[in-house]
Each structure stands twice: as C-alpha cells, then as structure tokens.
XYZ file of C-alpha atoms in Angstrom:
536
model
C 0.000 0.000 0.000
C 1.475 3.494 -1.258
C 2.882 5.354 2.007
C 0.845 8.469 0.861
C -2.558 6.657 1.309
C -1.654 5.703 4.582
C -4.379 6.356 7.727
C -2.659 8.260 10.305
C -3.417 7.400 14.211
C -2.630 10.399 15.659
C -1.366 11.716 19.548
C -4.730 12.213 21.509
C -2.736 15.262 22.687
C -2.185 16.669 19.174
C -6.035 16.171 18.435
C -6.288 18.230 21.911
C -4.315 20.753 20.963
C -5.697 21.475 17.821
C -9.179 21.521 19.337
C -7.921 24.283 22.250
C -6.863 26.178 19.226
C -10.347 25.900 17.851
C -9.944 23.281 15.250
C -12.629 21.097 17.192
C -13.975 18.603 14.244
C -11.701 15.349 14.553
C -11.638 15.972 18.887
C -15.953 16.442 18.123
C -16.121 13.139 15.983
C -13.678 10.881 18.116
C -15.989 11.879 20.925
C -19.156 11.113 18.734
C -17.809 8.154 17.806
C -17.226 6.716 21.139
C -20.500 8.001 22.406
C -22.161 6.250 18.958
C -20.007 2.704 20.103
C -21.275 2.655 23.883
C -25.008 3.580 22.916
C -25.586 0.598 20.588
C -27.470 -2.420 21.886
C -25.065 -4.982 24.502
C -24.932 -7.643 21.688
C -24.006 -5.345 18.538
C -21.245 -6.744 17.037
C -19.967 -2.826 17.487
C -20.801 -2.311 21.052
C -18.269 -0.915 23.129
C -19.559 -3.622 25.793
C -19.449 -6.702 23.515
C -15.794 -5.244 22.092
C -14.990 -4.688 25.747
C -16.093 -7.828 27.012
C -13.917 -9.921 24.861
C -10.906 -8.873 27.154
C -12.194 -10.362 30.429
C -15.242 -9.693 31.251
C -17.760 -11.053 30.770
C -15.986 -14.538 30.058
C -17.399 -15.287 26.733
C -16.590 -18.138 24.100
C -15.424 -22.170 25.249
C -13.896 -22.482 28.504
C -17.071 -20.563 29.815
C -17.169 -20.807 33.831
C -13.816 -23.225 33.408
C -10.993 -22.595 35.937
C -8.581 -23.896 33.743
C -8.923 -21.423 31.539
C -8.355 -17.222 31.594
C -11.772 -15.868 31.752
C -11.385 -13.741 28.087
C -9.768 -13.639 24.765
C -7.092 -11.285 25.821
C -3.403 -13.073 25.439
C -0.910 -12.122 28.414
C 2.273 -13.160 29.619
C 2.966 -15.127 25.765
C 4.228 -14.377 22.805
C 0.805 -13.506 21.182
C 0.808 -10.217 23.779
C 1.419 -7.721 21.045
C -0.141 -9.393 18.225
C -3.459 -10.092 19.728
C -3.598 -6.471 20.764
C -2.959 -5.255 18.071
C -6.025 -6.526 16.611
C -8.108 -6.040 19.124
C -7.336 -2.502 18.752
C -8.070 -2.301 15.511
C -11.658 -4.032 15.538
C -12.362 -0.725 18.092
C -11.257 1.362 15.337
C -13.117 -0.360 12.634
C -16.330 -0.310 15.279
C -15.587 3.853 15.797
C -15.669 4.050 12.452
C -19.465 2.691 11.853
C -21.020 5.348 13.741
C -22.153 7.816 11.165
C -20.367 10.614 10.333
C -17.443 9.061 11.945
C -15.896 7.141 8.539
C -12.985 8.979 9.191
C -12.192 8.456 12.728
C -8.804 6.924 13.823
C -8.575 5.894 17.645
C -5.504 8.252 18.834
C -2.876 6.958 21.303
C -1.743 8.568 24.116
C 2.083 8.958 24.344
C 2.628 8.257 27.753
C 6.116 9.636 27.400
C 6.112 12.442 26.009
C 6.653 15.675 27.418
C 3.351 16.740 28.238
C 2.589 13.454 30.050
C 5.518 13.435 32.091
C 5.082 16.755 33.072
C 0.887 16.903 33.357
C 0.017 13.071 33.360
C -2.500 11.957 31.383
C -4.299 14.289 28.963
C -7.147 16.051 30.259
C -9.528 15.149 27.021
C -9.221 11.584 28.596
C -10.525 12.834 32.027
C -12.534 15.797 32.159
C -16.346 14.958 33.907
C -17.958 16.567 30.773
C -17.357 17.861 26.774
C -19.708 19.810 24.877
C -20.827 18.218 21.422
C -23.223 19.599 19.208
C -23.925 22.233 21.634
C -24.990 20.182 24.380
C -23.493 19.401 27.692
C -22.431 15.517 27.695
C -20.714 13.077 30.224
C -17.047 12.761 28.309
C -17.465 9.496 26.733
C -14.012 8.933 27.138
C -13.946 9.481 31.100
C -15.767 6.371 31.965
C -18.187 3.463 30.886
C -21.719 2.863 32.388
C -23.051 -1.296 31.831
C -25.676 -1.586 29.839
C -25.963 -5.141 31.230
C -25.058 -7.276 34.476
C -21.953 -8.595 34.400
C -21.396 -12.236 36.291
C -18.107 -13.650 36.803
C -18.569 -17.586 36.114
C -14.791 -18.595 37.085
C -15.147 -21.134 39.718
C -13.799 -20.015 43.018
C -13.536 -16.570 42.306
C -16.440 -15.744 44.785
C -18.420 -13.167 42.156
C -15.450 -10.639 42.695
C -15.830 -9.141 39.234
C -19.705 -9.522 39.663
C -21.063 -6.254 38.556
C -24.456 -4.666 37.726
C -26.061 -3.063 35.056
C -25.055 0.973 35.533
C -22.082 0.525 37.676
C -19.656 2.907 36.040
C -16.223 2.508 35.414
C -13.648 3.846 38.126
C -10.372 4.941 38.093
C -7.336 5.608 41.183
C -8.219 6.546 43.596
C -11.688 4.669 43.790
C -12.745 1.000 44.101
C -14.803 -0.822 42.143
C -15.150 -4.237 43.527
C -19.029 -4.507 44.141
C -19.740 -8.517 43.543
C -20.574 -9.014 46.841
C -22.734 -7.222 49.801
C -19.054 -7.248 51.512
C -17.454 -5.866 48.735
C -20.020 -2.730 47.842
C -19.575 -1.981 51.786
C -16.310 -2.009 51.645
C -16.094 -0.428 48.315
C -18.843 2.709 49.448
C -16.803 2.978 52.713
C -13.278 4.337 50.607
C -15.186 5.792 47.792
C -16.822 8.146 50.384
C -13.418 9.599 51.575
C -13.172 10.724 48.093
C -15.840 13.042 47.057
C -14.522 15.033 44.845
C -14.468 14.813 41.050
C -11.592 16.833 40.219
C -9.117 16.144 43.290
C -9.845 12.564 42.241
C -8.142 13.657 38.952
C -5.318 15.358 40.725
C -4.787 12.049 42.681
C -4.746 9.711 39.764
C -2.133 12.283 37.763
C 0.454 12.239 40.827
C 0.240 8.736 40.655
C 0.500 8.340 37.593
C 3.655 11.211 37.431
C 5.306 8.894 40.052
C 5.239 5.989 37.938
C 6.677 7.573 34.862
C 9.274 10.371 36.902
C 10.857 8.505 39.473
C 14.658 8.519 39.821
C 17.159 7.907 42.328
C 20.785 10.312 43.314
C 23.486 8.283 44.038
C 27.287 10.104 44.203
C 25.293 13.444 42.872
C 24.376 10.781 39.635
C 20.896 10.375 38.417
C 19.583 7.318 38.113
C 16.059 6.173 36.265
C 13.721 3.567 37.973
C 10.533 4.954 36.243
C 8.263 3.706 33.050
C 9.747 6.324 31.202
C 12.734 4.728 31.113
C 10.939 0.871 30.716
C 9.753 1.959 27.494
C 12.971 2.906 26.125
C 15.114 -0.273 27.475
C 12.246 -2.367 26.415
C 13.113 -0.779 22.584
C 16.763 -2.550 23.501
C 15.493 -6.042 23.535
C 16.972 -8.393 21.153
C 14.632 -10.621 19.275
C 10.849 -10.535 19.126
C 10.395 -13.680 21.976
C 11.905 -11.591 24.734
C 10.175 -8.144 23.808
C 6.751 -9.496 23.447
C 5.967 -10.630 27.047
C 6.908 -11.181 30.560
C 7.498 -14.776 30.682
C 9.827 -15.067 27.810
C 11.768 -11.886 29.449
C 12.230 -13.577 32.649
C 13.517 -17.010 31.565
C 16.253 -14.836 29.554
C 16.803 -13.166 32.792
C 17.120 -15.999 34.841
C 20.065 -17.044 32.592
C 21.604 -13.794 32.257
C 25.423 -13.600 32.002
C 27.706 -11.567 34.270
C 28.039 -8.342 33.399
C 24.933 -8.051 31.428
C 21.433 -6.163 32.052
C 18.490 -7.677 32.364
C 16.095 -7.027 28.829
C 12.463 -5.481 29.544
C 10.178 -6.843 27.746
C 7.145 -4.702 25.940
C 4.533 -6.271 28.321
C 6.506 -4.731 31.199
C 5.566 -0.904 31.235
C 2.249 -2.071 30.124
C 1.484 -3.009 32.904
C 2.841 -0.738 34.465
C 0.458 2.139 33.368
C -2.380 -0.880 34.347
C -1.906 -0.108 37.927
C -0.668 3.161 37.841
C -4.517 4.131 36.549
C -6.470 1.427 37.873
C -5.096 0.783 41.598
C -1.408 1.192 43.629
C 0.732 3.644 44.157
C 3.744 3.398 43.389
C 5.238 2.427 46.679
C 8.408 4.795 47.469
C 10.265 4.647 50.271
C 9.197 7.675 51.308
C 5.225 7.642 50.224
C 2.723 5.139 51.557
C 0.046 3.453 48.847
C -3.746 4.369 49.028
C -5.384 0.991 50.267
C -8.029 -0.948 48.928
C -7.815 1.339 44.867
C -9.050 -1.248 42.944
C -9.604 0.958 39.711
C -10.503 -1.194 36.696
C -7.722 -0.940 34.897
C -6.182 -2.236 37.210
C -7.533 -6.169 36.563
C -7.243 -7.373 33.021
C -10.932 -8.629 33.683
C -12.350 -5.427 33.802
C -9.638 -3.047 32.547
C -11.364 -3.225 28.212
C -14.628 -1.581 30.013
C -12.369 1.603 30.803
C -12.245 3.757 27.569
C -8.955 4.571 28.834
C -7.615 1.123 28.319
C -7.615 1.433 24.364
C -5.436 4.678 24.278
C -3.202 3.220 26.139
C -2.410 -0.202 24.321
C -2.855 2.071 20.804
C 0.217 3.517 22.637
C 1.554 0.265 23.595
C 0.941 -0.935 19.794
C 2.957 2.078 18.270
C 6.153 1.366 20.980
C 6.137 -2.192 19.021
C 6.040 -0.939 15.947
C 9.038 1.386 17.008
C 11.013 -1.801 17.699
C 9.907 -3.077 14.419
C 11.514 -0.778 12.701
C 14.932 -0.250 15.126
C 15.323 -3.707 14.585
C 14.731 -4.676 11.303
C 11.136 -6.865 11.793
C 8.195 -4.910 10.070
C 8.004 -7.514 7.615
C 8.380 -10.791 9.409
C 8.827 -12.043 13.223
C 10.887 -14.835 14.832
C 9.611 -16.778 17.458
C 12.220 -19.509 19.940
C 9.728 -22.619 19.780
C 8.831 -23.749 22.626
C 10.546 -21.312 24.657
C 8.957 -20.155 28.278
C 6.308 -17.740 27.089
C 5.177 -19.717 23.794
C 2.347 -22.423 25.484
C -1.149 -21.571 26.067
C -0.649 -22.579 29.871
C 2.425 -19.974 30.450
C 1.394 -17.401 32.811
C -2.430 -16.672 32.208
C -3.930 -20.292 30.949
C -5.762 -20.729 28.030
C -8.217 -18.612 26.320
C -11.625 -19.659 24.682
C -10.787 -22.128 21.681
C -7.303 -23.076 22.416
C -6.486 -26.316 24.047
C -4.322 -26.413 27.127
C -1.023 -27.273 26.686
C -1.037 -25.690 23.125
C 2.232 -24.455 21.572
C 2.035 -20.820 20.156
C 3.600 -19.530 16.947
C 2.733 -17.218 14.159
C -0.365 -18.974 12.795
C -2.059 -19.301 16.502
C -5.545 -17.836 15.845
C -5.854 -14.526 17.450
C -10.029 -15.042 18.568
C -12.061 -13.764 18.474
C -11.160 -11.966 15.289
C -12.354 -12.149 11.868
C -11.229 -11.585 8.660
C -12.612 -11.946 5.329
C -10.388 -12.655 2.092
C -12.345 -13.693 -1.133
C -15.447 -13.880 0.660
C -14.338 -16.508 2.844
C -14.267 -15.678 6.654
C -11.366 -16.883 8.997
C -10.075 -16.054 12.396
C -6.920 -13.576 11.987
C -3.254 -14.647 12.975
C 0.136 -13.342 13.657
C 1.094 -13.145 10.110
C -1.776 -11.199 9.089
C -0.428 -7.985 11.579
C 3.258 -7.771 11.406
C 3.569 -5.135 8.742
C 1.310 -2.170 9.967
C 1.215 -0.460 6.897
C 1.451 -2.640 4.028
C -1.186 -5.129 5.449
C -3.092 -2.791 7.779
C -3.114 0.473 6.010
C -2.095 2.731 9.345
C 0.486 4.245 10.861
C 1.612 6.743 13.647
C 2.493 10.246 13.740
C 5.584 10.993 15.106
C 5.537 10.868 18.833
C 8.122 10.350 21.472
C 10.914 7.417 21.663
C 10.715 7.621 17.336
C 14.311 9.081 17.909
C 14.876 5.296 19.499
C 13.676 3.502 16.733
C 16.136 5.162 14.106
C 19.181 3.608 15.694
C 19.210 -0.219 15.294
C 22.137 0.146 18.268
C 21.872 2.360 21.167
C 24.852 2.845 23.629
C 23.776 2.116 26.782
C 25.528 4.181 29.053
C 25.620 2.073 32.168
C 28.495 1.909 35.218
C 29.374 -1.759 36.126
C 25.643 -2.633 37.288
C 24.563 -5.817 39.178
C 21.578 -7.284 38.834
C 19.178 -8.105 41.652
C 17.170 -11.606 41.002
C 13.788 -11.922 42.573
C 11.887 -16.188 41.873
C 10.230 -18.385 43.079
C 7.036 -15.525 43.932
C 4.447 -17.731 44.601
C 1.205 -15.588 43.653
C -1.197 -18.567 44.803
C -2.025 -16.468 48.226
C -2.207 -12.923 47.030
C -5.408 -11.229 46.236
C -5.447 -9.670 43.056
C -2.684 -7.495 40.944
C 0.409 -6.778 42.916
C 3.948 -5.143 42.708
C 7.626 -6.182 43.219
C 9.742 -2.908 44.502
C 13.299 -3.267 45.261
C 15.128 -1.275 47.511
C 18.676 -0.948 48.013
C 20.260 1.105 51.392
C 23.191 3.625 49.070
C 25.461 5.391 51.737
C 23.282 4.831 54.539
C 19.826 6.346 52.541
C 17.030 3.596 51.396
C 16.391 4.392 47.409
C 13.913 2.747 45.372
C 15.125 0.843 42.451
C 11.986 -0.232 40.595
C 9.462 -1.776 40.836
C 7.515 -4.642 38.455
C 4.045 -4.878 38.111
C 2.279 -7.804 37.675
C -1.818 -8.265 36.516
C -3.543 -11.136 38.613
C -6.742 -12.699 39.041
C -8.040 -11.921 42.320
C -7.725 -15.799 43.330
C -5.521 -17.316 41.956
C -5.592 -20.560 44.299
C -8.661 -21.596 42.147
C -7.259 -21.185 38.987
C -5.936 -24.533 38.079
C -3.645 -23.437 35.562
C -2.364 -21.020 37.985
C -1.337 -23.689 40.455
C 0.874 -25.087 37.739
C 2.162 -22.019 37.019
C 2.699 -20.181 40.211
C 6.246 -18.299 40.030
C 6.465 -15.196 39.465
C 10.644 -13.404 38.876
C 11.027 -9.720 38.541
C 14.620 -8.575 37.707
C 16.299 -4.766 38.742
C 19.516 -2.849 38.439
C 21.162 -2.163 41.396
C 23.818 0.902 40.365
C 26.591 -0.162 42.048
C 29.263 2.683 40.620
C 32.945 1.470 40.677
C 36.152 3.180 41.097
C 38.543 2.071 38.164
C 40.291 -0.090 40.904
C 37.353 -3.053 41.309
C 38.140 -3.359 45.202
C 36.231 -0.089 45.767
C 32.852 1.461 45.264
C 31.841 5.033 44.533
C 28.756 4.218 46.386
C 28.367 1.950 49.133
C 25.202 -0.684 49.189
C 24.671 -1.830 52.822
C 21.766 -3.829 51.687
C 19.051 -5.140 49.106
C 15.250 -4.836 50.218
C 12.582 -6.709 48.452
C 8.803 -5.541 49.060
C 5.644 -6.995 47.242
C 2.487 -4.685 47.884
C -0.943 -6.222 46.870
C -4.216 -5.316 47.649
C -4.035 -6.306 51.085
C -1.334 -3.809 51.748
C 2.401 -4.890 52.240
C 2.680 -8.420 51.948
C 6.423 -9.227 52.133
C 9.742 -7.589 52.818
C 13.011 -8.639 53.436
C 16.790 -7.291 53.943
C 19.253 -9.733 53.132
C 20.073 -11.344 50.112
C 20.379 -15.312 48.382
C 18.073 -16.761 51.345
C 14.436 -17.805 50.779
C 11.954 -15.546 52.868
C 8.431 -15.999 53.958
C 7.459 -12.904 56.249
C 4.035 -12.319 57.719
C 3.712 -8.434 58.236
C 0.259 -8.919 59.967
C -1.274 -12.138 60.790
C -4.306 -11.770 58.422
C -2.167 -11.585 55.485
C -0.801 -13.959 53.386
C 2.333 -15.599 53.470
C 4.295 -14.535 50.083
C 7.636 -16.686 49.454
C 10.176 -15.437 47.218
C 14.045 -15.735 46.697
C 16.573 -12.624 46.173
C 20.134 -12.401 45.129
C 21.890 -10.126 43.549
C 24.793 -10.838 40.820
C-alpha cells in the first residue's frame, strides 16, 4: 500500500491541541464516535460492551465458567501479547468508524512519554467529567463506561469478585470498584466516600501516575532512572521478538543472564505498568505510603477493556512495538524460539476460549475472536496477518516520542558496572489480586527505590488450576553499584538489598538480606508470600 494513502493514528494530545486552538472537528467526531459505540445495543457486534467484554469480562466463548482457563480472549504473559492487541485494537477502530459521520475516525494513542505526560500526566480530554458536542453538555465518553448489562463472573472459586451490575460505572485511582458481593459494595462505598470530589480525584490519579513515569534515584550526585519512562525505552533494547513481546519469555532470559549483562524489559513490562498506575497502587516509594483498597478497573485485566482509557493506552503500547519493528529490522516478518517459556497456552495466564491447554504458540495461533474476510471466505486472523502495519493494515503513527529510538538499530547504553538483583520463586497462589515487586537498596546509609515490576492477577488465583501449575512469578532490577577504576572499591556503598511486594491487602512481604528464601508475615491476616533474592 502506497505510504501516501496511509491512515494516520494520531497523539490524543495533538487532536487536543488542535481543538484548544479551535480546530474542534476530529476531537468532536472521536468523541461522537465513542459516544455512537457505547449507545448501541449490549450484543451489537460494534458495542463498546461486547468489544470490551472480549478482554475479560464477561468470560465469553469455550472455557465458559472453566478454571482452567483465563476468563477472556485477551493473550498475556505469551508471545501472542502484542499481536493479539494489536487486533483487538483495531476491531475498536473499525467499530468507531461505523457510527455515522465518523468514517474517518482513527482511535488516537496517548504517548505516555512524552513531554506533556511526564510533566501533566495523562491528557485532560481523557478525564474531564464533561465535553460539549453539538452544543450540548455531555458526560465525556471517554472518562468512563456505564453497563448496559449485568456482568457475572462464572470462574469457579472466584467468589463473584468481578460480579457487577447493570449501571455501575467505570472507576479509576483513587476509587474502588469491587461490588460482587454485599461485603465488597460496603467495603467499596466505605473508601469511595473519603473521596468526594471529582476533580481532586483527577489530581490524585495524575500524581500517581507522574510517580510511575518520573521517578529517579541520586546516588554520588548521579541520576539514576527507575521509572516507566525509562521501561519503554530499554524495552526498545530487547533483542529478538520472543523476549520483547511478554513477561514470561523476558524472565527465563533473565534468569540465565550472564555476568556483566542487564536484564532485557520486555514490551509487556511498562504495560502493565500504566495498568496499575490508573487502575489501583501507588507506586510504593520509600518515602510515600500506597492508598489501600484502589481497585480501579484498569487495574484487573478482567475489567480493565470496560475503561475507555484502556484502548489509548495499548494504541500507545501498539505504536512502541512498531518502534522496535523498525529499530530492529522486523516490520516484515517475526521470529519466534519454539517452545521457549512464554510460547504455550498454559504460560502465565492459561488458556483462552478455543485453544487447548497445553497448546504451543507460533505465528499462525488464531488470534479469537477476530475475523477476517479474504475472497469472501471468513477466517479467524493470525500473527502473520499484523506484522507489517502499513502494508497489510493500512495505518500508521504520527511521530511521537521514543521515534528518535527507533532510528538507531544500536543504542549505547551508558551504564556503570551494574549488578543485577534476582527476585523467583514468587508464589502468587495467596495474594489477592494485581500486585507489585519494589526493590530497595540502602546507598550510603539512605534507602532508594530501584523499581518496581508490576504484575496483573486474578483476584484468586488458588482456584485457577492453571495457575497452580504455574505459580512463580521473577522480577529482575539494576542495582547501580558505581565502581572506582580499581574493582576493590565502590563510589557508592550498598549496605543492603530490600525486596517488598504490595498487593491489595497492603504490604505483603519484605526482606533485607540477600540469596536466602523468605516468607514474612507483616500482619497475621495476610498472606504468606515466598520469594528468593540475590543479587549478581
């Protein structure tokens, strides 16, 4: 396809901009559009609630009500993490674009890492209570989703957390929005109460989400970058497609990692990142405690494709791929390590509806529930069908940050002889819900944060069979530890490594040694959380 006939998905911040300026047609129409998509009947093939649906909720297709299998369509923690996105993405666009008057539509992504965002957060157009269309006063259709329908969560042994009823409406950090049981909506109206306020709600959700993408650490008057920001452009350093697609792959190459070397982030990394950072934790600092009980819903992967946010997001998440498409030489074809950690249907999430268990991935797995039609025949899209954006897709993106990345097929990485810190053998059985792994390390007598890792869970994960299989978790961190040019002394001196996993419950685990295996209760009610630390 000639470059020149090209659609261009634009920065939801240039489309902003050009609105404030008081060209307001393609901001108008976007917002039509999405108003058109949530307004059609639950079962429309272009409702937003049967599009959103086919992420988690509400567990559609085979494997129905089946703990051995993840409750949606959506592909996490396997190879098939970019690819399947990127589809679903697209059948949101095509579904925008069936409203009428809205042919011309293109869903926008939100650079999360550009200046404005690291500076502001995320763009106001995205949460402002209200936007005026056709001279009327309308809730912003981008802000938030109300259910046209009950929702029921059918996963044996989940206990109807992700129950939810027709015109509950979306939430975001600070708020809850765990209502599936007479507990739960207590619980949940109890902390939504101490949070009134529309617009301070806004304020809250933007510091968090500034502390995910800012944070950095001094050490020896040296800055050093533990925030998402900084994810997204390692993640551009990753070396072949099986590591950069997903978490599981990432970690088995981390595992193995020689001396000397950094650990690779994988795409999926960040990603989820921003999940939690919008949905439901702080960001836990040394120095900052996290708001309890936030269960946003972008912060579960069940509910997080009912938040209208969700889609600007991975249409960011789709356009960082492509970025490493091009640094690296893959916009035409993709590589895959067979039967590498990351590459079954069991790794990390289970199944989804019409794969078998046990299932090998590759480049002809069928991405459902997506359809194409070639020659008037109708068949469920794959891998192969995606790769090239704009040959076989007809789209691209306008220039946006980290395109300066993507120009260089090497970067230098300017690093001092780092170690790595190793955290396995996580068992996630016990913990309630999505969680994060934050390491510390105590620099010249001053705790700094290093990172942290999120990671997207089911909220019970000890009836998942699949997830009893399939129970570690590893999250891997730099620890700057600047040497002298003689090796027997340090520029900075690291009295000790800190590992601390914060879940819903609060902090679950801590620790301050290193290459032992820890089980800490913090408070009796909570869970036990093993995990092993060392640092090479």
């Amino acid at each position: 396809m000639a470059t020149q006939n090209l659609k261009i998905r634009k920065s939801i911040l240039e489309i902003q901009r050009e609105y404030e300026n008081g060209n307001k047609t393609e901001l108008e129409n976007l917002m039509r559009a999405w108003k058109g998509i949530k307004e059609l009947p639950a079962e429309d093939s272009h409702s937003f609630f049967k599009l959103g649906g086919f992420h988690g909720e509400p567990f559609r297709g085979a494997g129905w009500g089946s703990n051995a299998y993840w409750g949606g369509y959506c592909n996490h923690g396997n190879v098939l993490f970019p690819t399947w996105h990127r589809i679903y993405i697209l059948k949101v666009e095509e579904a925008l674009q069936s409203i009428k008057g809205c042919e011309s539509v293109m869903l926008p992504y939100w650079d999360e890492t550009n200046e404005d965002s690291l500076e502001k957060g995320i763009p106001s157009c995205l949460t402002d209570e209200f936007f005026e269309l056709d001279g009327e006063k309308i809730a912003n259709p981008l802000r938030s989703f109300v259910f046209p329908k009950n929702i029921v969560d059918n996963v044996q042994g989940d206990n109807n957390l992700y129950n939810k009823p027709k015109g509950y409406e979306t939430v975001r950090y600070p708020l809850s929005g765990l209502v599936g049981s007479d507990e739960d909506r207590a619980k949940t109206a109890e902390h939504n109460a101490k949070y009134p306020d529309y617009n301070k709600n806004v304020e809250i959700l933007n510091d968090n989400v500034l502390n995910w993408l800012n944070s950095f650490i001094i050490v020896k008057g040296k800055r050093i970058e533990t925030n998402v920001n900084q994810k997204f452009k390692d993640c551009l350093n990753a070396p072949n497609f099986t590591v950069f697609s997903n978490t599981t792959s990432a970690a088995e190459w981390n595992i193995n990692l020689e001396e000397g070397s950094l650990p690779v982030v994988s795409l999926e990394s960040p990603h989820n990142s921003i999940h939690l950072a919008v949905g439901g934790c702080d960001l836990p600092t040394y120095d900052r405690s996290p708001i309890p009980d936030a269960n946003g819903d972008m912060g579960e992967n069940d509910t997080a494709g009912l938040d209208p946010i969700f889609y600007f997001h991975h249409c960011n998440i789709d356009r960082v791929f492509w970025l490493w498409q091009k640094k690296h030489g893959f916009t035409d074809h993709l590589e895959i390590f067979p039967e590498y950690p990351g590459t079954n249907t069991v790794d990390n999430q289970g199944p989804t509806p019409g794969m078998a268990p046990n299932s090998w991935l590759d480049l002809e797995t069928p991405l459902n529930p997506f359809k194409i039609t070639e020659n008037g025949i109708e068949r469920t899209y794959n891998s192969l069908d995606c790769i090239n954006i704009e040959k076989q897709l007809g789209i691209t993106y306008s220039i946006g940050s980290l395109d300066e990345f993507s120009k260089n097929r090497l970067l230098k990485v300017e690093e001092d002889d780092a170690k790595v810190i190793k955290v396995s053998r996580i068992n996630k059985a016990p913990i309630r819900g999505s969680f994060l792994i934050s390491a510390f390390a105590t620099i010249d007598g001053k705790k700094q944060h290093l990172g942290t890792e999120a990671v997207l869970s089911r909220w019970s994960s000890q009836y998942c069979s699949n997830c009893q299989t399939h129970l570690e978790v590893k999250a891997f961190f730099k620890l700057p530890v600047l040497k002298e040019t003689s090796k027997s002394t340090l520029k900075a001196s690291v009295n000790s490594v800190e590992i601390e996993i914060h879940g819903r419950d609060g902090l679950l685990s801590g620790n301050n040694n290193t290459r032992k295996l820890f089980s800490l209760f913090k408070k009796t009610e909570k869970p036990a959380v093993n995990f092993h630390v060392e640092v090479v």
